[in-house]
Coordinates of C-alpha atoms in Angstrom, one line a residue:
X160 CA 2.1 -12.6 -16.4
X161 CA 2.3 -9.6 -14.1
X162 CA 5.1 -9.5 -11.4
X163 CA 3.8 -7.7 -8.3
X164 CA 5.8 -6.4 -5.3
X165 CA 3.4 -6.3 -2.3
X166 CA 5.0 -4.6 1.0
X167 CA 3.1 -5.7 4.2
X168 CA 2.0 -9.1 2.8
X169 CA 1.5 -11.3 5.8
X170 CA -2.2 -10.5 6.9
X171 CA -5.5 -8.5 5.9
X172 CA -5.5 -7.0 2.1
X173 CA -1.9 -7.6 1.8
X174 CA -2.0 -10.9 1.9
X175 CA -5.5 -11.0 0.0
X176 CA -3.9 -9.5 -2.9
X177 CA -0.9 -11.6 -3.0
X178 CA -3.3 -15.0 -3.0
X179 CA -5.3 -13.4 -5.4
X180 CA -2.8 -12.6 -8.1
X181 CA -1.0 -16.1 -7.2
X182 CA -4.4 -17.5 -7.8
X183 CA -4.6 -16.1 -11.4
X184 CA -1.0 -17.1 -12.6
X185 CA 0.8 -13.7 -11.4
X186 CA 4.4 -13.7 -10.1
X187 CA 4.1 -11.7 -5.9
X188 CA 6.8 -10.7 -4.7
X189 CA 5.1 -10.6 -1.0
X190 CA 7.6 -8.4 2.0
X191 CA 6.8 -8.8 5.9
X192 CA 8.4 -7.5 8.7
X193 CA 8.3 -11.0 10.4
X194 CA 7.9 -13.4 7.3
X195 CA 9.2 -16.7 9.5
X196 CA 6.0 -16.3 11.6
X197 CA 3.4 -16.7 8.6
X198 CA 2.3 -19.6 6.6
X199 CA 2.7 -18.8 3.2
X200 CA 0.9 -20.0 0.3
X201 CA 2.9 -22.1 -2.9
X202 CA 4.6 -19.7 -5.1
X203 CA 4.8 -17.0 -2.9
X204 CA 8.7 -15.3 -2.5
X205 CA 9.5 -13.8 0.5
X206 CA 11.3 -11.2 1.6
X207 CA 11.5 -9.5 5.3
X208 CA 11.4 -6.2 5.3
X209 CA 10.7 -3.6 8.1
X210 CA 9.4 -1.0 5.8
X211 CA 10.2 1.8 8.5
X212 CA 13.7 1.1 7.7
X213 CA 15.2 3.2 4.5
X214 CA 18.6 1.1 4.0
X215 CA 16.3 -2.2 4.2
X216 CA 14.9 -1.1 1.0
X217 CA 17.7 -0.5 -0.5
X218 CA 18.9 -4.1 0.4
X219 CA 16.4 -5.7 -0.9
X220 CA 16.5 -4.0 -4.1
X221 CA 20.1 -5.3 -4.7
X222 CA 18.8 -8.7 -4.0
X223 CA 16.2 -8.5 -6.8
X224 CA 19.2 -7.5 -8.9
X225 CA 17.9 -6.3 -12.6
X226 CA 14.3 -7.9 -12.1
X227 CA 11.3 -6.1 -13.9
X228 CA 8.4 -5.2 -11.3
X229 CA 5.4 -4.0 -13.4
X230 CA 3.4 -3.3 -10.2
X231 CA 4.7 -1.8 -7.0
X232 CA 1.9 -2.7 -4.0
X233 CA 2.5 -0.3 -0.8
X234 CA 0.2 -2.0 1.1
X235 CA 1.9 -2.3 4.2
X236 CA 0.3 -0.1 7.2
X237 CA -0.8 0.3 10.8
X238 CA -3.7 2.2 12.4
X239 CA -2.7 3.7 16.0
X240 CA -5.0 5.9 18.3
X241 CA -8.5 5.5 17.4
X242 CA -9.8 8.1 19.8
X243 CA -10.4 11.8 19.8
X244 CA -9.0 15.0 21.2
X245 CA -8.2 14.4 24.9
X246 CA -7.6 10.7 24.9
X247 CA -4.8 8.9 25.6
X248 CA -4.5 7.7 22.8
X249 CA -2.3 9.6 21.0
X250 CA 1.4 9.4 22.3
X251 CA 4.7 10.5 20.5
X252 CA 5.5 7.1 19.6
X253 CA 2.4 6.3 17.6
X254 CA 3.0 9.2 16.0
X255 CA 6.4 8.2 14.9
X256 CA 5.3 4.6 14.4
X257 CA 2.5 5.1 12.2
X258 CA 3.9 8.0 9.9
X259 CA 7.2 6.3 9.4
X260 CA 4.8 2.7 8.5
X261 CA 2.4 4.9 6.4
X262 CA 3.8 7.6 4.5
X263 CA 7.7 7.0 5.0
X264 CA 7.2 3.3 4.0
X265 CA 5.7 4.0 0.7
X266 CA 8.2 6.7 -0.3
X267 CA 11.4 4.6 0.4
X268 CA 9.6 1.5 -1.4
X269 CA 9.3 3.9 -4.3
X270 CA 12.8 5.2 -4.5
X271 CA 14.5 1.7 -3.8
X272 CA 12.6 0.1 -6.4
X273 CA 12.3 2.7 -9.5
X274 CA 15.0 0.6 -11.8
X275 CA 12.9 -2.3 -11.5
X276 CA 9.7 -0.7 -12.1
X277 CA 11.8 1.2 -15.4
X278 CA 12.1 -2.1 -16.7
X279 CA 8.0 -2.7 -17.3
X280 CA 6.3 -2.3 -20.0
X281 CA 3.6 0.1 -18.6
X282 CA 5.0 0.5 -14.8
X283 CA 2.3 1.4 -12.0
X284 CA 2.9 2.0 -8.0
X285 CA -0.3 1.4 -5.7
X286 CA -0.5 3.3 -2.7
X287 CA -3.0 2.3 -0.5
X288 CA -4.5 4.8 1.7
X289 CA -8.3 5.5 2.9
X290 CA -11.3 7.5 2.9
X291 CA -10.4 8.2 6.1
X292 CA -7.3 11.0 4.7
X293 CA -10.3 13.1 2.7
X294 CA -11.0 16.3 4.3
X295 CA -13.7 16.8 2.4
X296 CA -14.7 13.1 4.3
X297 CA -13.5 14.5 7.8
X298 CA -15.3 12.1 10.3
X299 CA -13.2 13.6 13.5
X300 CA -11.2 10.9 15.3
X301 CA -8.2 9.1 14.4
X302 CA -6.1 12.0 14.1
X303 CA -2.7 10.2 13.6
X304 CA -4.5 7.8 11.2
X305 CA -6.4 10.4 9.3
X306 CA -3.1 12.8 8.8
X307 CA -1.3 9.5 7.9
X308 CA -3.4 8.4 5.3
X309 CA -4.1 12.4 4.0
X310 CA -0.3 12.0 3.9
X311 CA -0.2 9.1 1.7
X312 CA -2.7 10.2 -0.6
X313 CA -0.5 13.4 -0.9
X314 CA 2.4 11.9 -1.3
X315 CA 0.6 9.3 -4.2
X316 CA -0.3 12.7 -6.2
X317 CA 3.3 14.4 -6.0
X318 CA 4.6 10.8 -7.0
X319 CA 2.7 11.1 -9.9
X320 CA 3.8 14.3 -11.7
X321 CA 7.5 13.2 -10.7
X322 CA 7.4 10.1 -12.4
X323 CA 5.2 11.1 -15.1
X324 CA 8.5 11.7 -17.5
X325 CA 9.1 8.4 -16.9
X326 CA 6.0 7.4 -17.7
X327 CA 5.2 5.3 -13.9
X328 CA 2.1 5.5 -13.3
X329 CA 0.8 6.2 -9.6
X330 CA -2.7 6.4 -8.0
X331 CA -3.8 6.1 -3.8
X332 CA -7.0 3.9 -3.5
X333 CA -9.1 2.8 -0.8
X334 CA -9.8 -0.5 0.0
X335 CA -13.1 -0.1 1.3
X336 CA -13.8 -0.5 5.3
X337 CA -12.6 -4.5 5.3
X338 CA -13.2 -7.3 7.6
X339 CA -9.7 -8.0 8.6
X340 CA -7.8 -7.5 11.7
X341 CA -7.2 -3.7 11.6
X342 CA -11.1 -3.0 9.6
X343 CA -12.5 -5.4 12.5
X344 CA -15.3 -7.9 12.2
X345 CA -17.7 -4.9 11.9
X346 CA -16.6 -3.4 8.8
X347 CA -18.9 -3.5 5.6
X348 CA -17.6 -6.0 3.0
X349 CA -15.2 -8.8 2.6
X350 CA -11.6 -9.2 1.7
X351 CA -13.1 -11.0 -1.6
X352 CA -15.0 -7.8 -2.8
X353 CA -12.1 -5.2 -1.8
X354 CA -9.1 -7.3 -3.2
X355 CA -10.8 -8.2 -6.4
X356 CA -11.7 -4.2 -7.3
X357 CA -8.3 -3.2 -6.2
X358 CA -6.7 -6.0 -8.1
X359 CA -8.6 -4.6 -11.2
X360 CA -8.1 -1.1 -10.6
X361 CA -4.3 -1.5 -10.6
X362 CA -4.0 -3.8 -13.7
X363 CA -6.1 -0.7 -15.1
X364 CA -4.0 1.6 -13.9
X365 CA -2.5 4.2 -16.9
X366 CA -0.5 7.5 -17.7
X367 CA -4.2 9.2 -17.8
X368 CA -5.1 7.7 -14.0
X369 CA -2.1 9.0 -12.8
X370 CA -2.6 11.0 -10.1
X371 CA -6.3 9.9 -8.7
X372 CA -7.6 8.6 -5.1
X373 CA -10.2 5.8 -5.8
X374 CA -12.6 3.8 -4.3
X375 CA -11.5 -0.1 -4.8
X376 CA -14.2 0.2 -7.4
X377 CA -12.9 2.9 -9.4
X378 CA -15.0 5.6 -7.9
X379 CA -13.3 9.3 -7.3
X380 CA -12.6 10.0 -4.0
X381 CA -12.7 13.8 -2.8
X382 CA -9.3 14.7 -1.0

């Protein structure tokens, strides 16, 4: 049995994943910001956390005490400003909000819960990011989204090398463009699809993936 920490677990591909790896016999260890205004499913544990907030981390990681995480899930994320240059779309606080969510959410999740990840037998960290932070896939648009997610993609490389000694692996993927909330009832494939690649990318997920942005289907992405 795998034990999973999942950050942003209350809707969309968070909450996918955590049903799908209850669904299978895995142990979720599911964060939201708000958990008291979600229905959660049976077997799910709960934790609130505003993953924005450093010392929050660090709370909840002396609440799990000397647990074992084999998989860390930074899942949690917003998309802000979804117009271009000249917009007003594009304000100093989304700019704060979605960098400190996207990229500043992941790192403190990492570094408040490296002693449990130490524990596992073959540790991995998920970040998830998008397509959308390739430049060599520069659509134009989205510019806080976009830097945020080149950010975390960044940040899920560096990770890698860093934790390599310690032999965590790390890799950013894509969930594919989603019909959820944020992916919108345009988007190209269902949760099912995306959460059941991802889900099997990160059980695959070794010392010699370390490092890599994929597709939920294991394709290379170019950064």
């Amino acid at each position: 049995m795998t034990t999973y920490l999942i950050t942003g677990a209350s809707r969309g591909i968070g909450r996918a994943l955590m049903a799908g790896a209850l669904a299978r016999g895995d142990s979720v260890i599911a964060t939201a910001r708000n958990p008291e205004n979600t229905n959660w499913p049976e077997g799910a544990e709960v934790h609130a956390l505003d993953v924005q907030d450093q010392p929050a981390h660090r709370r909840l990681a002396e609440v799990l005490g000397t647990r074992t995480i084999d998989a860390l899930i930074c899942n949690a994320g917003i998309y802000l400003g979804r117009g271009r240059i000249g917009d007003a779309a594009f304000d100093t606080a989304d700019w704060q909000a979605t960098l400190m969510t996207n990229v500043a959410g992941p790192f403190f999740a990492v570094e408040a819960f490296l002693p449990h990840l130490a524990r596992a037998k073959a540790p991995r960290i998920a970040i998830i990011s998008s397509q959308m932070g390739s430049s060599a896939r520069a659509g134009g648009g989205a510019y806080i989204y976009r830097a945020s997610k080149a950010a975390a993609t960044n940040l899920a490389v560096n990770l890698a090398k860093d934790l390599a000694p310690q032999g965590i692996a790390v890799a950013a993927y894509h969930p594919g463009w989603v019909r959820t909330d944020m992916g919108t009832s345009a988007a190209a494939i269902d949760v099912e699809e995306s959460i059941t690649g991802l889900l099997q990318q990160i059980d695959d997920l070794s010392m010699a993936e370390s490092g890599r942005f994929l597709f939920y289907s294991g394709e290379e992405i170019p950064f």
